[in-house]
Amino acid sequence: LGTMGNLLAKKKQKNPKISQADMAILELKGQRDKLLQHQKQIQSAIDQAQKVAAALIKEKKKDRALLALKKKKLHTRRLTKVLDQVMHMEELISGVETAQRDKEVFLAMKKGSESLKEIRQELSLENVENLMNESADAVESQNRISEMLAGNFDAEEEEAMNRELDSMMGEAGVTMEQLELPSVPSKEPTLLEQKGVGEAEEEEEEEEEPLPPPAEAVPG
């Protein structure tokens, strides 16, 4: 099946679709070639008439020489007409080819403009903000996981993992400057944290409050 598919694909490439403009150009060129062939025939007749007239003059046959020159004149008129037709065909061919190129340029520009419009829509402010938010959420999630795992290993285990990480970086050829450092979390304290801090400050103030002086004895 694969081989047959390749053969069909090659056959399609060898026989591309012919547009109406291509057909018109082919037809015009065919007519031009016919006119050029006719032009050669007329030019040959003119040359032959010229030779006949010259030979008749040498033979002192003036009337027949004049007749040959008249034939030459008629052929010359036909040649002028054919040359005008060839010129007109050339202009038509050039015009169709230019129009076809302009159309191809226009379609390419249109396709490029549509692609640019799609790219701009994909890069809209809303999509960029969503991407930034997703990236921020991912970083925050990574930070939370790191915080959760931080208290599950002792110093010896942490040092062993860091040595293993340094070894892997060396094998991969990655330096410290190439690492993507995590962003510093910038979360504001929650209401519970604020409440806990406030209660702690109140307790400290209560502990530091001096006791009132003892009351003086009233004399009896």
PDB file of C-alpha atoms in Angstrom:
ATOM      1  CA  LEU A   1       0.000   0.000   0.000  1.00  0.00           C
ATOM      2  CA  GLY A   2       2.825   2.370   0.843  1.00  0.00           C
ATOM      3  CA  THR A   3       4.515   1.843  -2.525  1.00  0.00           C
ATOM      4  CA  MET A   4       1.234   2.346  -4.390  1.00  0.00           C
ATOM      5  CA  GLY A   5       0.585   5.541  -2.440  1.00  0.00           C
ATOM      6  CA  ASN A   6       4.019   6.880  -3.351  1.00  0.00           C
ATOM      7  CA  LEU A   7       3.423   6.095  -7.032  1.00  0.00           C
ATOM      8  CA  LEU A   8       0.081   7.898  -6.983  1.00  0.00           C
ATOM      9  CA  ALA A   9       1.681  10.887  -5.252  1.00  0.00           C
ATOM     10  CA  LYS A  10       4.433  11.040  -7.892  1.00  0.00           C
ATOM     11  CA  LYS A  11       1.827  10.788 -10.658  1.00  0.00           C
ATOM     12  CA  LYS A  12      -0.061  13.730  -9.194  1.00  0.00           C
ATOM     13  CA  GLN A  13       3.144  15.736  -9.018  1.00  0.00           C
ATOM     14  CA  LYS A  14       3.939  14.968 -12.668  1.00  0.00           C
ATOM     15  CA  ASN A  15       0.450  16.067 -13.766  1.00  0.00           C
ATOM     16  CA  PRO A  16      -0.297  19.275 -11.867  1.00  0.00           C
ATOM     17  CA  LYS A  17      -3.637  20.964 -12.263  1.00  0.00           C
ATOM     18  CA  ILE A  18      -3.687  23.372 -15.240  1.00  0.00           C
ATOM     19  CA  SER A  19      -5.499  26.648 -14.612  1.00  0.00           C
ATOM     20  CA  GLN A  20      -7.569  28.599 -17.112  1.00  0.00           C
ATOM     21  CA  ALA A  21      -4.775  31.136 -17.415  1.00  0.00           C
ATOM     22  CA  ASP A  22      -2.323  28.379 -18.323  1.00  0.00           C
ATOM     23  CA  MET A  23      -4.736  27.066 -20.951  1.00  0.00           C
ATOM     24  CA  ALA A  24      -5.152  30.566 -22.409  1.00  0.00           C
ATOM     25  CA  ILE A  25      -1.377  31.058 -22.573  1.00  0.00           C
ATOM     26  CA  LEU A  26      -0.900  27.695 -24.285  1.00  0.00           C
ATOM     27  CA  GLU A  27      -3.574  28.508 -26.855  1.00  0.00           C
ATOM     28  CA  LEU A  28      -2.151  31.959 -27.556  1.00  0.00           C
ATOM     29  CA  LYS A  29       1.350  30.574 -27.969  1.00  0.00           C
ATOM     30  CA  GLY A  30       0.012  27.917 -30.340  1.00  0.00           C
ATOM     31  CA  GLN A  31      -1.614  30.576 -32.534  1.00  0.00           C
ATOM     32  CA  ARG A  32       1.550  32.687 -32.405  1.00  0.00           C
ATOM     33  CA  ASP A  33       3.663  29.759 -33.554  1.00  0.00           C
ATOM     34  CA  LYS A  34       1.314  29.184 -36.482  1.00  0.00           C
ATOM     35  CA  LEU A  35       1.612  32.847 -37.461  1.00  0.00           C
ATOM     36  CA  LEU A  36       5.403  32.657 -37.247  1.00  0.00           C
ATOM     37  CA  GLN A  37       5.364  29.622 -39.523  1.00  0.00           C
ATOM     38  CA  HIS A  38       3.111  31.502 -41.952  1.00  0.00           C
ATOM     39  CA  GLN A  39       5.495  34.459 -41.768  1.00  0.00           C
ATOM     40  CA  LYS A  40       8.375  32.258 -42.914  1.00  0.00           C
ATOM     41  CA  GLN A  41       6.333  31.000 -45.841  1.00  0.00           C
ATOM     42  CA  ILE A  42       5.406  34.527 -46.934  1.00  0.00           C
ATOM     43  CA  GLN A  43       9.009  35.706 -46.593  1.00  0.00           C
ATOM     44  CA  SER A  44      10.106  32.785 -48.758  1.00  0.00           C
ATOM     45  CA  ALA A  45       7.513  33.774 -51.405  1.00  0.00           C
ATOM     46  CA  ILE A  46       8.757  37.366 -51.353  1.00  0.00           C
ATOM     47  CA  ASP A  47      12.350  36.258 -51.872  1.00  0.00           C
ATOM     48  CA  GLN A  48      11.285  33.962 -54.706  1.00  0.00           C
ATOM     49  CA  ALA A  49       9.320  36.759 -56.431  1.00  0.00           C
ATOM     50  CA  GLN A  50      12.338  39.016 -56.150  1.00  0.00           C
ATOM     51  CA  LYS A  51      14.564  36.419 -57.807  1.00  0.00           C
ATOM     52  CA  VAL A  52      12.054  35.793 -60.602  1.00  0.00           C
ATOM     53  CA  ALA A  53      11.739  39.534 -61.312  1.00  0.00           C
ATOM     54  CA  ALA A  54      15.518  39.916 -61.472  1.00  0.00           C
ATOM     55  CA  ALA A  55      15.845  36.946 -63.848  1.00  0.00           C
ATOM     56  CA  LEU A  56      13.083  38.251 -66.147  1.00  0.00           C
ATOM     57  CA  ILE A  57      14.695  41.658 -66.337  1.00  0.00           C
ATOM     58  CA  LYS A  58      17.932  40.021 -67.457  1.00  0.00           C
ATOM     59  CA  GLU A  59      15.917  38.258 -70.139  1.00  0.00           C
ATOM     60  CA  LYS A  60      14.442  41.656 -71.105  1.00  0.00           C
ATOM     61  CA  LYS A  61      10.924  40.458 -70.261  1.00  0.00           C
ATOM     62  CA  LYS A  62       9.689  43.638 -68.668  1.00  0.00           C
ATOM     63  CA  ASP A  63       5.976  42.795 -68.448  1.00  0.00           C
ATOM     64  CA  ARG A  64       6.557  39.470 -66.716  1.00  0.00           C
ATOM     65  CA  ALA A  65       9.147  41.057 -64.383  1.00  0.00           C
ATOM     66  CA  LEU A  66       6.556  43.679 -63.428  1.00  0.00           C
ATOM     67  CA  LEU A  67       4.050  40.926 -62.691  1.00  0.00           C
ATOM     68  CA  ALA A  68       6.572  39.223 -60.388  1.00  0.00           C
ATOM     69  CA  LEU A  69       7.123  42.494 -58.548  1.00  0.00           C
ATOM     70  CA  LYS A  70       3.355  42.909 -58.097  1.00  0.00           C
ATOM     71  CA  LYS A  71       3.217  39.441 -56.541  1.00  0.00           C
ATOM     72  CA  LYS A  72       6.076  40.433 -54.292  1.00  0.00           C
ATOM     73  CA  LYS A  73       4.135  43.545 -53.221  1.00  0.00           C
ATOM     74  CA  LEU A  74       1.062  41.474 -52.345  1.00  0.00           C
ATOM     75  CA  HIS A  75       3.173  39.064 -50.286  1.00  0.00           C
ATOM     76  CA  THR A  76       4.784  42.025 -48.524  1.00  0.00           C
ATOM     77  CA  ARG A  77       1.360  43.374 -47.510  1.00  0.00           C
ATOM     78  CA  ARG A  78       0.397  39.948 -46.162  1.00  0.00           C
ATOM     79  CA  LEU A  79       3.681  39.771 -44.272  1.00  0.00           C
ATOM     80  CA  THR A  80       3.027  43.155 -42.633  1.00  0.00           C
ATOM     81  CA  LYS A  81      -0.409  41.990 -41.540  1.00  0.00           C
ATOM     82  CA  VAL A  82       0.988  38.729 -40.112  1.00  0.00           C
ATOM     83  CA  LEU A  83       3.723  40.606 -38.250  1.00  0.00           C
ATOM     84  CA  ASP A  84       1.070  42.828 -36.651  1.00  0.00           C
ATOM     85  CA  GLN A  85      -0.873  39.731 -35.586  1.00  0.00           C
ATOM     86  CA  VAL A  86       2.266  38.161 -34.100  1.00  0.00           C
ATOM     87  CA  MET A  87       2.946  41.355 -32.156  1.00  0.00           C
ATOM     88  CA  HIS A  88      -0.625  41.363 -30.857  1.00  0.00           C
ATOM     89  CA  MET A  89      -0.300  37.730 -29.766  1.00  0.00           C
ATOM     90  CA  GLU A  90       2.927  38.496 -27.936  1.00  0.00           C
ATOM     91  CA  GLU A  91       1.230  41.351 -26.069  1.00  0.00           C
ATOM     92  CA  LEU A  92      -1.688  39.110 -25.092  1.00  0.00           C
ATOM     93  CA  ILE A  93       0.651  36.379 -23.837  1.00  0.00           C
ATOM     94  CA  SER A  94       2.660  38.892 -21.839  1.00  0.00           C
ATOM     95  CA  GLY A  95      -0.530  40.394 -20.396  1.00  0.00           C
ATOM     96  CA  VAL A  96      -1.943  37.035 -19.290  1.00  0.00           C
ATOM     97  CA  GLU A  97       1.384  35.967 -17.752  1.00  0.00           C
ATOM     98  CA  THR A  98       1.672  39.276 -15.887  1.00  0.00           C
ATOM     99  CA  ALA A  99      -1.908  38.995 -14.625  1.00  0.00           C
ATOM    100  CA  GLN A 100      -1.243  35.436 -13.488  1.00  0.00           C
ATOM    101  CA  ARG A 101       1.859  36.515 -11.566  1.00  0.00           C
ATOM    102  CA  ASP A 102      -0.067  39.394  -9.989  1.00  0.00           C
ATOM    103  CA  LYS A 103      -2.780  36.955  -8.928  1.00  0.00           C
ATOM    104  CA  GLU A 104      -0.223  34.615  -7.359  1.00  0.00           C
ATOM    105  CA  VAL A 105       1.365  37.528  -5.494  1.00  0.00           C
ATOM    106  CA  PHE A 106      -2.064  38.698  -4.318  1.00  0.00           C
ATOM    107  CA  LEU A 107      -3.009  35.220  -3.069  1.00  0.00           C
ATOM    108  CA  ALA A 108       0.339  34.894  -1.276  1.00  0.00           C
ATOM    109  CA  MET A 109      -0.135  38.301   0.369  1.00  0.00           C
ATOM    110  CA  LYS A 110      -3.697  37.377   1.355  1.00  0.00           C
ATOM    111  CA  LYS A 111      -2.560  34.097   2.883  1.00  0.00           C
ATOM    112  CA  GLY A 112       0.232  35.875   4.751  1.00  0.00           C
ATOM    113  CA  SER A 113      -2.194  38.499   6.054  1.00  0.00           C
ATOM    114  CA  GLU A 114      -4.587  35.803   7.295  1.00  0.00           C
ATOM    115  CA  SER A 115      -1.731  33.949   9.004  1.00  0.00           C
ATOM    116  CA  LEU A 116      -0.561  37.168  10.646  1.00  0.00           C
ATOM    117  CA  LYS A 117      -4.113  37.841  11.860  1.00  0.00           C
ATOM    118  CA  GLU A 118      -4.356  34.356  13.377  1.00  0.00           C
ATOM    119  CA  ILE A 119      -0.989  34.781  15.120  1.00  0.00           C
ATOM    120  CA  ARG A 120      -2.070  38.134  16.551  1.00  0.00           C
ATOM    121  CA  GLN A 121      -5.285  36.576  17.830  1.00  0.00           C
ATOM    122  CA  GLU A 122      -3.305  33.814  19.508  1.00  0.00           C
ATOM    123  CA  LEU A 123      -1.036  36.447  21.060  1.00  0.00           C
ATOM    124  CA  SER A 124      -3.926  38.534  22.369  1.00  0.00           C
ATOM    125  CA  LEU A 125      -3.593  40.182  25.777  1.00  0.00           C
ATOM    126  CA  GLU A 126      -6.096  37.782  27.335  1.00  0.00           C
ATOM    127  CA  ASN A 127      -4.210  34.696  26.134  1.00  0.00           C
ATOM    128  CA  VAL A 128      -0.885  36.122  27.305  1.00  0.00           C
ATOM    129  CA  GLU A 129      -2.353  36.898  30.739  1.00  0.00           C
ATOM    130  CA  ASN A 130      -3.796  33.373  30.975  1.00  0.00           C
ATOM    131  CA  LEU A 131      -0.399  31.923  30.108  1.00  0.00           C
ATOM    132  CA  MET A 132       1.296  34.109  32.715  1.00  0.00           C
ATOM    133  CA  ASN A 133      -1.244  33.029  35.326  1.00  0.00           C
ATOM    134  CA  GLU A 134      -0.732  29.361  34.460  1.00  0.00           C
ATOM    135  CA  SER A 135       3.034  29.805  34.765  1.00  0.00           C
ATOM    136  CA  ALA A 136       2.640  31.569  38.123  1.00  0.00           C
ATOM    137  CA  ASP A 137       0.347  28.790  39.377  1.00  0.00           C
ATOM    138  CA  ALA A 138       2.856  26.156  38.308  1.00  0.00           C
ATOM    139  CA  VAL A 139       5.685  27.945  40.138  1.00  0.00           C
ATOM    140  CA  GLU A 140       3.533  28.342  43.250  1.00  0.00           C
ATOM    141  CA  SER A 141       2.587  24.651  43.156  1.00  0.00           C
ATOM    142  CA  GLN A 142       6.258  23.688  42.847  1.00  0.00           C
ATOM    143  CA  ASN A 143       7.132  25.899  45.813  1.00  0.00           C
ATOM    144  CA  ARG A 144       4.400  24.308  47.928  1.00  0.00           C
ATOM    145  CA  ILE A 145       5.642  20.801  47.048  1.00  0.00           C
ATOM    146  CA  SER A 146       9.199  21.825  47.902  1.00  0.00           C
ATOM    147  CA  GLU A 147       8.040  23.210  51.261  1.00  0.00           C
ATOM    148  CA  MET A 148       6.103  20.010  52.010  1.00  0.00           C
ATOM    149  CA  LEU A 149       9.094  17.807  51.173  1.00  0.00           C
ATOM    150  CA  ALA A 150      11.638  19.987  52.946  1.00  0.00           C
ATOM    151  CA  GLY A 151      10.869  18.628  56.433  1.00  0.00           C
ATOM    152  CA  ASN A 152      10.879  14.935  55.457  1.00  0.00           C
ATOM    153  CA  PHE A 153      14.673  14.496  55.155  1.00  0.00           C
ATOM    154  CA  ASP A 154      17.520  14.945  57.603  1.00  0.00           C
ATOM    155  CA  ALA A 155      20.720  16.860  56.871  1.00  0.00           C
ATOM    156  CA  GLU A 156      22.631  13.743  55.770  1.00  0.00           C
ATOM    157  CA  GLU A 157      19.946  12.783  53.253  1.00  0.00           C
ATOM    158  CA  GLU A 158      19.734  16.355  51.918  1.00  0.00           C
ATOM    159  CA  GLU A 159      23.521  16.425  51.409  1.00  0.00           C
ATOM    160  CA  ALA A 160      23.465  13.033  49.619  1.00  0.00           C
ATOM    161  CA  MET A 161      20.702  14.205  47.271  1.00  0.00           C
ATOM    162  CA  ASN A 162      22.579  17.431  46.517  1.00  0.00           C
ATOM    163  CA  ARG A 163      25.719  15.448  45.664  1.00  0.00           C
ATOM    164  CA  GLU A 164      23.684  13.204  43.360  1.00  0.00           C
ATOM    165  CA  LEU A 165      22.144  16.270  41.723  1.00  0.00           C
ATOM    166  CA  ASP A 166      25.588  17.857  41.191  1.00  0.00           C
ATOM    167  CA  SER A 167      26.811  14.621  39.597  1.00  0.00           C
ATOM    168  CA  MET A 168      23.814  14.497  37.224  1.00  0.00           C
ATOM    169  CA  MET A 169      24.386  18.146  36.268  1.00  0.00           C
ATOM    170  CA  GLY A 170      28.031  17.395  35.509  1.00  0.00           C
ATOM    171  CA  GLU A 171      27.119  14.456  33.278  1.00  0.00           C
ATOM    172  CA  ALA A 172      24.546  16.603  31.439  1.00  0.00           C
ATOM    173  CA  GLY A 173      26.974  19.522  31.087  1.00  0.00           C
ATOM    174  CA  VAL A 174      24.655  21.922  32.922  1.00  0.00           C
ATOM    175  CA  THR A 175      26.190  24.739  34.999  1.00  0.00           C
ATOM    176  CA  MET A 176      24.691  26.677  37.855  1.00  0.00           C
ATOM    177  CA  GLU A 177      24.357  29.771  35.628  1.00  0.00           C
ATOM    178  CA  GLN A 178      22.111  27.818  33.249  1.00  0.00           C
ATOM    179  CA  LEU A 179      19.679  26.721  35.917  1.00  0.00           C
ATOM    180  CA  GLU A 180      16.231  28.284  36.080  1.00  0.00           C
ATOM    181  CA  LEU A 181      15.960  29.542  39.636  1.00  0.00           C
ATOM    182  CA  PRO A 182      12.519  29.428  41.294  1.00  0.00           C
ATOM    183  CA  SER A 183      10.829  32.763  41.853  1.00  0.00           C
ATOM    184  CA  VAL A 184      10.636  34.180  45.394  1.00  0.00           C
ATOM    185  CA  PRO A 185       7.103  33.696  46.754  1.00  0.00           C
ATOM    186  CA  SER A 186       5.331  36.973  47.327  1.00  0.00           C
ATOM    187  CA  LYS A 187       2.156  35.834  49.140  1.00  0.00           C
ATOM    188  CA  GLU A 188       0.500  38.112  51.651  1.00  0.00           C
ATOM    189  CA  PRO A 189      -0.236  36.583  55.103  1.00  0.00           C
ATOM    190  CA  THR A 190      -3.675  35.013  55.433  1.00  0.00           C
ATOM    191  CA  LEU A 191      -6.283  36.151  57.942  1.00  0.00           C
ATOM    192  CA  LEU A 192      -5.416  33.248  60.232  1.00  0.00           C
ATOM    193  CA  GLU A 193      -1.725  34.158  60.155  1.00  0.00           C
ATOM    194  CA  GLN A 194      -2.534  37.809  60.847  1.00  0.00           C
ATOM    195  CA  LYS A 195      -4.794  36.746  63.717  1.00  0.00           C
ATOM    196  CA  GLY A 196      -2.112  34.491  65.175  1.00  0.00           C
ATOM    197  CA  VAL A 197       0.466  37.299  65.044  1.00  0.00           C
ATOM    198  CA  GLY A 198      -1.960  39.709  66.696  1.00  0.00           C
ATOM    199  CA  GLU A 199      -2.746  37.322  69.561  1.00  0.00           C
ATOM    200  CA  ALA A 200       0.945  36.698  70.140  1.00  0.00           C
ATOM    201  CA  GLU A 201       1.611  40.446  70.357  1.00  0.00           C
ATOM    202  CA  GLU A 202      -1.263  40.889  72.811  1.00  0.00           C
ATOM    203  CA  GLU A 203       0.088  38.096  75.027  1.00  0.00           C
ATOM    204  CA  GLU A 204       3.532  39.747  75.075  1.00  0.00           C
ATOM    205  CA  GLU A 205       1.985  43.068  76.009  1.00  0.00           C
ATOM    206  CA  GLU A 206       0.006  41.405  78.849  1.00  0.00           C
ATOM    207  CA  GLU A 207       3.136  39.727  80.168  1.00  0.00           C
ATOM    208  CA  GLU A 208       5.113  42.972  80.123  1.00  0.00           C
ATOM    209  CA  GLU A 209       2.370  45.068  81.838  1.00  0.00           C
ATOM    210  CA  PRO A 210       3.673  46.083  85.347  1.00  0.00           C
ATOM    211  CA  LEU A 211       1.717  45.137  88.422  1.00  0.00           C
ATOM    212  CA  PRO A 212      -0.090  47.958  90.266  1.00  0.00           C
ATOM    213  CA  PRO A 213       1.650  49.228  93.454  1.00  0.00           C
ATOM    214  CA  PRO A 214       0.341  47.863  96.822  1.00  0.00           C
ATOM    215  CA  ALA A 215      -2.265  49.989  98.554  1.00  0.00           C
ATOM    216  CA  GLU A 216      -1.042  52.125 101.522  1.00  0.00           C
ATOM    217  CA  ALA A 217      -2.324  51.202 105.009  1.00  0.00           C
ATOM    218  CA  VAL A 218      -4.872  53.629 106.391  1.00  0.00           C
ATOM    219  CA  PRO A 219      -3.908  54.780 110.005  1.00  0.00           C
ATOM    220  CA  GLY A 220      -6.493  53.840 112.687  1.00  0.00           C
TER     221      GLY A 220
END
